[in-house]
Amino acid sequence: MNLKSYFTEHRSEHLKQLQEFLSIPSISALSEHKTDIQKAAEWLADQLKSFGMKRVELLPTKGNPVVYGEWLHAPGKPTVLIYGHYDVQPVDPLHLWDSPPFEPAIRDEKIYARGATDDKGQVFMHLKSAEAFMKSEGKLPVNIKFCLEGEEEVGSPNLDEFVEQHKELLAADMLVISDTTMLGKGKPAICYGLRGLCGLQINLKGPKGDLHSGLYGGAVQNPIHALAELLASMHDDSGKVTVDGFYDQVVPLSIEEREAFTALGQTDKDLQKELGVPALFGEQGYTALERSWARPTLEVNGIWGGFQGEGTKTIIPSEAHAKITCRLVPDQDPEQILDLIEKHVHNHLPAGVTAEVIRFDKGKPFVTPFDDEAIQAAARAYEQAYGVAPAFTRMGGSIPIVETFGRLLELPVVMMGFGLPEENFHAPNEHFHLENFDTGLLTISYFLQEIEKLGEKK
């Protein structure tokens, strides 16, 4: 089969379908989009049915449904489980978008929309690769199962239980995920490690109500001042986390990994220039790449309290709040880290306020050996499509379900992404380069053919 000809011939049709998919505002974090979540799930199910996938179902969870489909008619060949998500992030701040986030627009060979790169665009490519084989040959080169969820952007709270309950249904020889990035234009990468995640909110309460700062200023603790002091106590001047026990379980980077990271040629100066900041900042003794891929963090994501309106309102606020997330590395446990932070909050709480800690998302870090034959097959597919060998990288972000899949299903995880770091995922003007859409379709198809060869060898 001439894959290039098929994708070229159907490109306009595929892009129209992708725009249709991207136009569904399937925001999992906002309850008012519950019907849009269902619509996106049904759209995917219809697509799977349209090119011959079998047993296509919307499987219920305690939250949003999982879209499942399978084609298991390649006896003796490996089974590939493909995971992705059809939910997307909120779009705020809306005024920073150059075009409406759910009215997909193609400009300069990039498609702009929420979900274009994270993760609808990349999920869609796997569907179209399978479709190309089915429409051209009437069969797939290997057995395939799709598991597409609708809650990844809120931490996949129900997928662990779903995988546990459906281990037999999801059993496969390998898991493939396209929800990561390349190193840059024309620089493919296979991600073999992800950081874990845990999140929390701190609520400080001072006086029973807002107070006049003239009448009471200097007599009571200001919760905003207390919160600033508390948050500052969590790092030293170099950016190292000062929560007792935070680094106790961290597996140090090996010399070989540090050398491999250096060989990628991504310098601190390059990153500083890319981000437009006067200086980089972080834990001493590590490069920026090492810190963002393989060292843990504690970041304040939001802080608020008191008067936010125009002008001045002379009050001492009653409350102050902060949201925090930590990115974790092997062998840190999210629950243990949350325990340590909560203990730190109470041990360093300034006088005159009380504290409440609310826990949010949790996900374990994941690292897999990159000499596995499935990962090496992906490397060959990238090189065939892009003309260069891919780099093996870690990623600073988190996909919590990856560790669950690897642990419960006992299979290798192949993370072959096609996004670029500058594509504004989670931000206004999210977009996906169509160059990587086109080449990614070929890469995925070549990968399935490489996996077919593995089955023949056995």
Tab-separated table of C-alpha atoms in Angstrom:
chain	number	residue	atom	x	y	z
A	1	MET	CA	0.000	0.000	0.000
A	2	ASN	CA	1.235	3.475	-0.874
A	3	LEU	CA	0.581	5.214	2.424
A	4	LYS	CA	1.758	8.610	1.229
A	5	SER	CA	-0.686	8.548	-1.689
A	6	TYR	CA	-3.598	7.598	0.567
A	7	PHE	CA	-2.943	10.388	3.055
A	8	THR	CA	-2.331	12.939	0.296
A	9	GLU	CA	-5.529	11.973	-1.517
A	10	HIS	CA	-7.647	12.197	1.651
A	11	ARG	CA	-5.876	15.145	3.339
A	12	SER	CA	-8.645	17.707	2.795
A	13	GLU	CA	-11.261	15.256	4.028
A	14	HIS	CA	-9.187	14.378	7.091
A	15	LEU	CA	-8.592	18.025	7.993
A	16	LYS	CA	-12.303	18.753	7.679
A	17	GLN	CA	-13.039	15.852	10.031
A	18	LEU	CA	-10.396	17.061	12.481
A	19	GLN	CA	-11.936	20.535	12.485
A	20	GLU	CA	-15.308	18.964	13.241
A	21	PHE	CA	-13.794	17.068	16.189
A	22	LEU	CA	-11.986	20.163	17.484
A	23	SER	CA	-15.173	22.230	17.337
A	24	ILE	CA	-16.694	20.187	20.196
A	25	PRO	CA	-15.943	22.054	23.472
A	26	SER	CA	-15.265	18.922	25.532
A	27	ILE	CA	-13.874	20.698	28.608
A	28	SER	CA	-13.788	18.149	31.419
A	29	ALA	CA	-13.068	20.679	34.184
A	30	LEU	CA	-16.361	22.548	33.679
A	31	SER	CA	-19.626	20.781	34.473
A	32	GLU	CA	-21.588	22.876	31.965
A	33	HIS	CA	-19.753	21.004	29.184
A	34	LYS	CA	-20.995	17.553	30.259
A	35	THR	CA	-23.114	17.203	27.111
A	36	ASP	CA	-20.131	18.237	24.975
A	37	ILE	CA	-18.039	15.484	26.587
A	38	GLN	CA	-20.726	12.972	25.585
A	39	LYS	CA	-20.872	14.416	22.084
A	40	ALA	CA	-17.095	14.077	21.641
A	41	ALA	CA	-17.191	10.479	22.870
A	42	GLU	CA	-19.990	9.630	20.451
A	43	TRP	CA	-18.125	11.345	17.610
A	44	LEU	CA	-15.085	9.130	18.232
A	45	ALA	CA	-17.238	6.005	18.411
A	46	ASP	CA	-18.848	6.862	15.066
A	47	GLN	CA	-15.395	7.348	13.543
A	48	LEU	CA	-14.176	3.971	14.803
A	49	LYS	CA	-17.247	2.250	13.384
A	50	SER	CA	-16.896	4.040	10.052
A	51	PHE	CA	-13.697	2.237	9.056
A	52	GLY	CA	-14.459	-1.188	10.476
A	53	MET	CA	-13.398	-1.311	14.127
A	54	LYS	CA	-15.340	-3.919	16.090
A	55	ARG	CA	-16.957	-3.902	19.522
A	56	VAL	CA	-17.100	-0.126	19.594
A	57	GLU	CA	-18.608	0.944	22.918
A	58	LEU	CA	-18.901	3.857	25.306
A	59	LEU	CA	-17.906	2.174	28.553
A	60	PRO	CA	-19.140	3.927	31.708
A	61	THR	CA	-16.970	5.141	34.570
A	62	LYS	CA	-17.951	7.143	37.633
A	63	GLY	CA	-17.220	10.182	35.462
A	64	ASN	CA	-16.961	10.505	31.690
A	65	PRO	CA	-17.154	7.442	29.419
A	66	VAL	CA	-14.213	5.590	27.905
A	67	VAL	CA	-14.459	5.061	24.154
A	68	TYR	CA	-13.390	1.505	23.334
A	69	GLY	CA	-12.937	-0.197	19.983
A	70	GLU	CA	-11.003	-3.227	18.794
A	71	TRP	CA	-9.942	-5.161	15.698
A	72	LEU	CA	-8.504	-8.553	16.624
A	73	HIS	CA	-8.271	-10.410	13.318
A	74	ALA	CA	-4.501	-10.678	12.902
A	75	PRO	CA	-3.788	-14.115	14.402
A	76	GLY	CA	-0.254	-14.585	15.624
A	77	LYS	CA	0.480	-10.847	15.438
A	78	PRO	CA	1.031	-8.527	18.428
A	79	THR	CA	-1.789	-6.501	19.972
A	80	VAL	CA	-1.306	-2.749	20.259
A	81	LEU	CA	-3.363	-0.804	22.825
A	82	ILE	CA	-3.722	2.856	21.828
A	83	TYR	CA	-4.542	5.342	24.594
A	84	GLY	CA	-5.517	8.987	24.219
A	85	HIS	CA	-7.981	11.516	25.587
A	86	TYR	CA	-10.782	13.506	24.019
A	87	ASP	CA	-11.243	16.065	26.795
A	88	VAL	CA	-9.540	19.456	26.664
A	89	GLN	CA	-8.440	22.264	28.949
A	90	PRO	CA	-10.511	25.410	29.650
A	91	VAL	CA	-9.822	28.258	27.237
A	92	ASP	CA	-9.320	31.218	29.604
A	93	PRO	CA	-8.242	33.937	29.072
A	94	LEU	CA	-10.469	34.075	26.010
A	95	HIS	CA	-9.387	37.565	24.913
A	96	LEU	CA	-5.866	36.313	24.176
A	97	TRP	CA	-7.055	33.973	21.408
A	98	ASP	CA	-6.576	35.263	17.855
A	99	SER	CA	-9.515	33.116	16.687
A	100	PRO	CA	-12.304	31.428	18.693
A	101	PRO	CA	-10.918	28.307	20.410
A	102	PHE	CA	-13.717	26.050	19.167
A	103	GLU	CA	-13.853	27.419	15.635
A	104	PRO	CA	-10.772	25.646	14.218
A	105	ALA	CA	-8.772	27.810	11.827
A	106	ILE	CA	-5.882	26.885	9.549
A	107	ARG	CA	-3.215	29.570	9.179
A	108	ASP	CA	0.322	29.176	7.859
A	109	GLU	CA	-0.026	25.375	7.763
A	110	LYS	CA	-1.018	25.233	11.432
A	111	ILE	CA	-4.439	24.352	12.794
A	112	TYR	CA	-5.538	26.565	15.707
A	113	ALA	CA	-8.075	25.309	18.268
A	114	ARG	CA	-8.259	24.069	21.833
A	115	GLY	CA	-7.178	20.421	21.716
A	116	ALA	CA	-5.351	20.764	18.393
A	117	THR	CA	-2.172	19.258	19.816
A	118	ASP	CA	-3.333	18.148	23.295
A	119	ASP	CA	-4.684	15.643	22.538
A	120	LYS	CA	-7.409	15.516	19.919
A	121	GLY	CA	-5.116	16.132	16.963
A	122	GLN	CA	-2.753	13.352	17.982
A	123	VAL	CA	-5.570	10.906	18.823
A	124	PHE	CA	-7.170	11.621	15.450
A	125	MET	CA	-3.960	10.605	13.666
A	126	HIS	CA	-4.135	7.107	15.132
A	127	LEU	CA	-7.690	6.736	13.849
A	128	LYS	CA	-6.709	7.867	10.376
A	129	SER	CA	-3.703	5.520	10.269
A	130	ALA	CA	-5.929	2.559	11.118
A	131	GLU	CA	-8.469	3.781	8.574
A	132	ALA	CA	-5.793	3.904	5.866
A	133	PHE	CA	-4.987	0.219	6.312
A	134	MET	CA	-8.636	-0.830	6.570
A	135	LYS	CA	-9.787	1.143	3.530
A	136	SER	CA	-6.827	0.103	1.366
A	137	GLU	CA	-6.239	-3.504	2.419
A	138	GLY	CA	-9.359	-4.464	4.338
A	139	LYS	CA	-7.292	-5.355	7.386
A	140	LEU	CA	-4.772	-4.043	9.908
A	141	PRO	CA	-1.164	-5.267	10.080
A	142	VAL	CA	-1.571	-6.027	13.817
A	143	ASN	CA	-4.363	-6.332	16.364
A	144	ILE	CA	-5.454	-2.960	17.740
A	145	LYS	CA	-7.465	-1.803	20.736
A	146	PHE	CA	-8.445	1.832	21.346
A	147	CYS	CA	-8.941	3.182	24.885
A	148	LEU	CA	-9.857	6.878	24.709
A	149	GLU	CA	-10.835	8.682	27.909
A	150	GLY	CA	-12.552	11.946	28.751
A	151	GLU	CA	-10.959	12.980	32.053
A	152	GLU	CA	-7.203	13.223	31.472
A	153	GLU	CA	-7.198	16.999	31.865
A	154	VAL	CA	-8.620	16.637	35.384
A	155	GLY	CA	-6.171	13.942	36.443
A	156	SER	CA	-7.964	10.776	35.208
A	157	PRO	CA	-9.707	10.275	38.583
A	158	ASN	CA	-11.694	7.238	37.432
A	159	LEU	CA	-9.374	5.513	34.981
A	160	ASP	CA	-7.286	3.578	37.519
A	161	GLU	CA	-10.428	1.786	38.663
A	162	PHE	CA	-11.535	1.314	35.042
A	163	VAL	CA	-8.235	-0.330	34.064
A	164	GLU	CA	-8.334	-2.524	37.177
A	165	GLN	CA	-11.831	-3.692	36.278
A	166	HIS	CA	-11.080	-4.238	32.576
A	167	LYS	CA	-7.594	-5.771	32.627
A	168	GLU	CA	-8.646	-8.666	30.402
A	169	LEU	CA	-10.376	-6.391	27.903
A	170	LEU	CA	-7.337	-4.088	27.702
A	171	ALA	CA	-4.692	-6.839	27.657
A	172	ALA	CA	-2.095	-6.158	24.957
A	173	ASP	CA	1.575	-6.522	24.085
A	174	MET	CA	2.287	-2.802	24.264
A	175	LEU	CA	0.662	0.548	24.969
A	176	VAL	CA	1.067	3.450	22.543
A	177	ILE	CA	0.397	7.073	23.534
A	178	SER	CA	0.753	10.231	21.454
A	179	ASP	CA	0.419	13.014	24.025
A	180	THR	CA	4.014	14.210	24.233
A	181	THR	CA	6.219	16.527	22.182
A	182	MET	CA	9.149	16.346	19.804
A	183	LEU	CA	12.366	18.184	20.648
A	184	GLY	CA	11.718	20.709	17.898
A	185	LYS	CA	10.961	21.095	14.207
A	186	GLY	CA	12.299	18.037	12.382
A	187	LYS	CA	13.603	16.578	15.666
A	188	PRO	CA	11.447	13.596	16.680
A	189	ALA	CA	11.662	12.210	20.191
A	190	ILE	CA	10.472	9.150	22.059
A	191	CYS	CA	9.620	9.912	25.672
A	192	TYR	CA	10.605	7.178	28.143
A	193	GLY	CA	9.906	9.018	31.391
A	194	LEU	CA	7.207	11.253	32.853
A	195	ARG	CA	7.069	13.146	36.094
A	196	GLY	CA	4.290	12.399	38.553
A	197	LEU	CA	1.916	14.952	40.021
A	198	CYS	CA	0.146	15.975	43.192
A	199	GLY	CA	-1.867	19.095	43.893
A	200	LEU	CA	-3.390	20.902	46.833
A	201	GLN	CA	-5.023	24.147	47.943
A	202	ILE	CA	-4.142	26.050	51.106
A	203	ASN	CA	-6.859	28.147	52.737
A	204	LEU	CA	-5.829	30.537	55.526
A	205	LYS	CA	-8.465	32.085	57.775
A	206	GLY	CA	-7.875	35.111	59.968
A	207	PRO	CA	-10.580	37.350	61.477
A	208	LYS	CA	-14.226	36.313	61.117
A	209	GLY	CA	-14.742	38.987	58.465
A	210	ASP	CA	-12.847	41.650	56.491
A	211	LEU	CA	-11.625	44.446	58.766
A	212	HIS	CA	-11.057	48.175	58.311
A	213	SER	CA	-7.268	48.481	57.953
A	214	GLY	CA	-7.260	51.819	59.754
A	215	LEU	CA	-9.154	50.586	62.788
A	216	TYR	CA	-7.473	47.189	63.079
A	217	GLY	CA	-4.199	47.436	61.160
A	218	GLY	CA	-1.265	46.448	63.357
A	219	ALA	CA	-3.505	44.581	65.806
A	220	VAL	CA	-4.261	41.376	63.881
A	221	GLN	CA	-2.507	39.092	61.428
A	222	ASN	CA	-3.186	39.771	57.771
A	223	PRO	CA	-3.909	36.361	56.097
A	224	ILE	CA	-2.286	37.500	52.843
A	225	HIS	CA	0.928	38.411	54.693
A	226	ALA	CA	0.786	35.064	56.492
A	227	LEU	CA	0.264	33.187	53.251
A	228	ALA	CA	3.194	34.956	51.588
A	229	GLU	CA	5.421	34.038	54.530
A	230	LEU	CA	4.210	30.429	54.496
A	231	LEU	CA	4.770	29.989	50.760
A	232	ALA	CA	8.219	31.599	50.960
A	233	SER	CA	9.191	29.037	53.602
A	234	MET	CA	8.833	26.219	51.060
A	235	HIS	CA	11.957	27.118	49.014
A	236	ASP	CA	15.440	28.395	49.746
A	237	ASP	CA	17.055	31.230	47.794
A	238	SER	CA	18.245	28.861	45.041
A	239	GLY	CA	14.825	27.340	44.450
A	240	LYS	CA	15.414	24.083	46.313
A	241	VAL	CA	12.309	22.801	48.094
A	242	THR	CA	12.721	23.055	51.878
A	243	VAL	CA	9.850	20.771	52.906
A	244	ASP	CA	11.409	18.174	55.223
A	245	GLY	CA	11.758	14.798	53.509
A	246	PHE	CA	10.779	16.100	50.060
A	247	TYR	CA	13.869	14.639	48.321
A	248	ASP	CA	14.291	11.498	50.445
A	249	GLN	CA	12.936	9.044	47.856
A	250	VAL	CA	14.303	10.733	44.720
A	251	VAL	CA	16.318	8.419	42.452
A	252	PRO	CA	19.385	10.389	41.312
A	253	LEU	CA	20.084	10.858	37.621
A	254	SER	CA	22.736	8.487	36.323
A	255	ILE	CA	25.906	9.813	34.733
A	256	GLU	CA	24.836	8.194	31.451
A	257	GLU	CA	21.490	9.996	31.449
A	258	ARG	CA	23.069	13.339	32.246
A	259	GLU	CA	25.522	12.841	29.385
A	260	ALA	CA	22.668	11.899	27.056
A	261	PHE	CA	20.735	15.033	28.038
A	262	THR	CA	23.797	17.193	27.393
A	263	ALA	CA	24.288	15.582	23.982
A	264	LEU	CA	20.875	16.889	22.900
A	265	GLY	CA	22.410	20.373	22.679
A	266	GLN	CA	19.592	22.198	24.498
A	267	THR	CA	21.484	24.779	26.554
A	268	ASP	CA	20.295	26.995	29.386
A	269	LYS	CA	21.059	30.060	27.277
A	270	ASP	CA	18.839	28.767	24.477
A	271	LEU	CA	15.956	28.281	26.897
A	272	GLN	CA	16.460	31.700	28.470
A	273	LYS	CA	16.271	33.301	25.032
A	274	GLU	CA	13.224	31.231	24.028
A	275	LEU	CA	11.312	32.232	27.172
A	276	GLY	CA	12.382	35.872	27.104
A	277	VAL	CA	13.443	35.991	30.763
A	278	PRO	CA	16.456	37.863	32.209
A	279	ALA	CA	17.706	34.702	33.955
A	280	LEU	CA	16.738	31.096	34.615
A	281	PHE	CA	16.106	29.939	38.168
A	282	GLY	CA	16.066	26.617	39.954
A	283	GLU	CA	17.768	23.974	42.056
A	284	GLN	CA	21.541	24.404	41.910
A	285	GLY	CA	23.792	21.713	40.464
A	286	TYR	CA	21.479	20.814	37.569
A	287	THR	CA	20.873	22.155	34.097
A	288	ALA	CA	17.450	23.552	33.239
A	289	LEU	CA	16.743	20.437	31.168
A	290	GLU	CA	17.624	18.144	34.068
A	291	ARG	CA	15.485	20.186	36.438
A	292	SER	CA	12.454	20.160	34.133
A	293	TRP	CA	12.689	16.490	33.113
A	294	ALA	CA	14.091	14.604	36.077
A	295	ARG	CA	13.990	16.687	39.274
A	296	PRO	CA	10.932	17.301	41.468
A	297	THR	CA	9.285	20.691	41.904
A	298	LEU	CA	6.840	22.557	44.109
A	299	GLU	CA	5.109	25.381	42.247
A	300	VAL	CA	2.525	27.944	43.350
A	301	ASN	CA	-0.066	27.999	40.544
A	302	GLY	CA	-2.373	30.648	41.932
A	303	ILE	CA	-2.746	32.968	44.917
A	304	TRP	CA	-5.656	35.189	45.864
A	305	GLY	CA	-7.363	37.037	48.691
A	306	GLY	CA	-8.697	40.441	49.651
A	307	PHE	CA	-9.847	43.184	47.307
A	308	GLN	CA	-9.324	42.568	43.566
A	309	GLY	CA	-11.309	45.405	42.015
A	310	GLU	CA	-10.310	48.744	40.544
A	311	GLY	CA	-9.000	51.374	42.904
A	312	THR	CA	-8.387	50.914	46.608
A	313	LYS	CA	-10.343	49.248	49.374
A	314	THR	CA	-8.571	49.612	52.697
A	315	ILE	CA	-9.220	46.270	54.341
A	316	ILE	CA	-7.456	43.469	56.133
A	317	PRO	CA	-8.944	40.440	54.376
A	318	SER	CA	-10.476	37.585	56.299
A	319	GLU	CA	-9.017	34.869	54.042
A	320	ALA	CA	-6.175	34.078	51.661
A	321	HIS	CA	-5.710	31.100	49.355
A	322	ALA	CA	-3.082	29.392	47.206
A	323	LYS	CA	-3.016	26.466	44.797
A	324	ILE	CA	0.117	24.326	44.576
A	325	THR	CA	1.212	21.467	42.361
A	326	CYS	CA	4.305	19.307	42.633
A	327	ARG	CA	5.938	17.440	39.754
A	328	LEU	CA	7.437	14.229	41.086
A	329	VAL	CA	10.142	11.824	39.946
A	330	PRO	CA	10.925	8.164	40.738
A	331	ASP	CA	10.509	6.962	43.513
A	332	GLN	CA	8.409	9.737	45.073
A	333	ASP	CA	4.905	8.804	46.185
A	334	PRO	CA	2.235	11.523	45.673
A	335	GLU	CA	0.351	10.724	48.882
A	336	GLN	CA	3.530	10.848	50.944
A	337	ILE	CA	4.540	14.185	49.411
A	338	LEU	CA	1.119	15.641	50.224
A	339	ASP	CA	1.534	14.443	53.816
A	340	LEU	CA	4.913	16.184	54.041
A	341	ILE	CA	3.572	19.458	52.636
A	342	GLU	CA	0.581	19.445	54.952
A	343	LYS	CA	2.917	18.854	57.894
A	344	HIS	CA	5.088	21.756	56.701
A	345	VAL	CA	2.032	24.035	56.501
A	346	HIS	CA	1.086	23.373	60.105
A	347	ASN	CA	4.675	23.524	61.388
A	348	HIS	CA	5.364	26.874	59.671
A	349	LEU	CA	1.969	28.518	60.078
A	350	PRO	CA	2.337	32.150	61.195
A	351	ALA	CA	0.484	33.206	64.337
A	352	GLY	CA	-3.022	34.599	64.066
A	353	VAL	CA	-4.422	32.373	61.281
A	354	THR	CA	-5.731	28.842	60.876
A	355	ALA	CA	-5.045	26.603	57.879
A	356	GLU	CA	-7.011	24.116	55.827
A	357	VAL	CA	-5.373	21.909	53.179
A	358	ILE	CA	-7.477	20.420	50.383
A	359	ARG	CA	-5.897	17.700	48.235
A	360	PHE	CA	-6.394	17.435	44.470
A	361	ASP	CA	-4.887	15.414	41.613
A	362	LYS	CA	-2.361	12.657	42.173
A	363	GLY	CA	-0.275	10.690	39.673
A	364	LYS	CA	2.854	8.576	40.030
A	365	PRO	CA	6.031	9.167	37.998
A	366	PHE	CA	6.977	6.670	35.301
A	367	VAL	CA	10.199	5.551	33.617
A	368	THR	CA	10.485	2.637	31.187
A	369	PRO	CA	13.588	0.996	29.625
A	370	PHE	CA	14.076	2.424	26.143
A	371	ASP	CA	15.800	-0.684	24.788
A	372	ASP	CA	12.442	-2.522	24.640
A	373	GLU	CA	11.727	-3.876	21.147
A	374	ALA	CA	8.472	-1.907	20.876
A	375	ILE	CA	10.247	1.376	21.600
A	376	GLN	CA	13.007	0.490	19.163
A	377	ALA	CA	10.337	-0.245	16.526
A	378	ALA	CA	8.984	3.263	17.121
A	379	ALA	CA	12.498	4.654	16.643
A	380	ARG	CA	12.779	2.939	13.262
A	381	ALA	CA	9.374	4.292	12.224
A	382	TYR	CA	10.368	7.856	13.131
A	383	GLU	CA	13.619	7.556	11.200
A	384	GLN	CA	11.780	6.216	8.129
A	385	ALA	CA	9.265	9.078	8.181
A	386	TYR	CA	11.450	12.012	9.322
A	387	GLY	CA	14.776	10.927	7.890
A	388	VAL	CA	16.550	11.286	11.253
A	389	ALA	CA	16.825	9.041	14.285
A	390	PRO	CA	14.711	10.202	17.244
A	391	ALA	CA	16.145	11.271	20.568
A	392	PHE	CA	15.180	9.390	23.719
A	393	THR	CA	13.912	11.907	26.265
A	394	ARG	CA	12.046	12.348	29.492
A	395	MET	CA	9.231	14.886	29.805
A	396	GLY	CA	8.506	17.288	32.616
A	397	GLY	CA	4.741	16.907	32.315
A	398	SER	CA	2.512	14.205	33.729
A	399	ILE	CA	0.173	11.613	32.252
A	400	PRO	CA	-0.969	9.916	35.475
A	401	ILE	CA	-2.537	6.894	33.818
A	402	VAL	CA	0.742	5.795	32.176
A	403	GLU	CA	2.107	4.365	35.423
A	404	THR	CA	-1.218	2.633	36.061
A	405	PHE	CA	-1.265	1.009	32.630
A	406	GLY	CA	2.337	-0.127	32.946
A	407	ARG	CA	1.837	-1.558	36.437
A	408	LEU	CA	-1.582	-3.213	36.039
A	409	LEU	CA	-1.248	-4.488	32.474
A	410	GLU	CA	2.480	-5.256	32.692
A	411	LEU	CA	3.320	-3.967	29.237
A	412	PRO	CA	5.871	-1.576	27.732
A	413	VAL	CA	4.687	1.970	27.093
A	414	VAL	CA	5.658	3.679	23.840
A	415	MET	CA	5.201	7.454	23.997
A	416	MET	CA	5.573	8.767	20.463
A	417	GLY	CA	4.418	12.374	20.297
A	418	PHE	CA	4.157	14.777	17.368
A	419	GLY	CA	3.534	18.124	19.044
A	420	LEU	CA	6.097	20.887	19.336
A	421	PRO	CA	6.971	22.590	22.639
A	422	GLU	CA	5.843	25.999	21.338
A	423	GLU	CA	2.326	24.933	20.335
A	424	ASN	CA	0.646	26.557	23.376
A	425	PHE	CA	-1.028	23.498	24.835
A	426	HIS	CA	-3.065	24.589	27.887
A	427	ALA	CA	-2.706	28.217	26.712
A	428	PRO	CA	-4.420	30.608	24.283
A	429	ASN	CA	-3.795	30.004	20.577
A	430	GLU	CA	-3.100	26.299	20.945
A	431	HIS	CA	-2.145	24.918	17.542
A	432	PHE	CA	-0.697	21.921	15.722
A	433	HIS	CA	1.779	22.067	12.845
A	434	LEU	CA	0.297	20.287	9.851
A	435	GLU	CA	3.784	19.245	8.792
A	436	ASN	CA	3.810	16.951	11.816
A	437	PHE	CA	0.218	15.926	11.172
A	438	ASP	CA	1.257	14.687	7.729
A	439	THR	CA	4.533	13.088	8.783
A	440	GLY	CA	2.999	11.746	11.979
A	441	LEU	CA	0.372	9.797	10.021
A	442	LEU	CA	3.185	8.076	8.156
A	443	THR	CA	5.183	7.467	11.339
A	444	ILE	CA	2.264	5.774	13.089
A	445	SER	CA	1.587	3.628	10.025
A	446	TYR	CA	5.249	2.640	9.687
A	447	PHE	CA	5.249	1.777	13.394
A	448	LEU	CA	2.360	-0.663	12.958
A	449	GLN	CA	4.232	-2.283	10.089
A	450	GLU	CA	7.365	-2.556	12.248
A	451	ILE	CA	5.322	-4.189	15.020
A	452	GLU	CA	3.915	-6.630	12.469
A	453	LYS	CA	7.487	-7.702	11.725
A	454	LEU	CA	8.087	-8.378	15.416
A	455	GLY	CA	5.167	-10.791	15.351
A	456	GLU	CA	6.600	-12.574	12.327
A	457	LYS	CA	9.928	-13.060	14.101
A	458	LYS	CA	8.196	-14.780	16.998
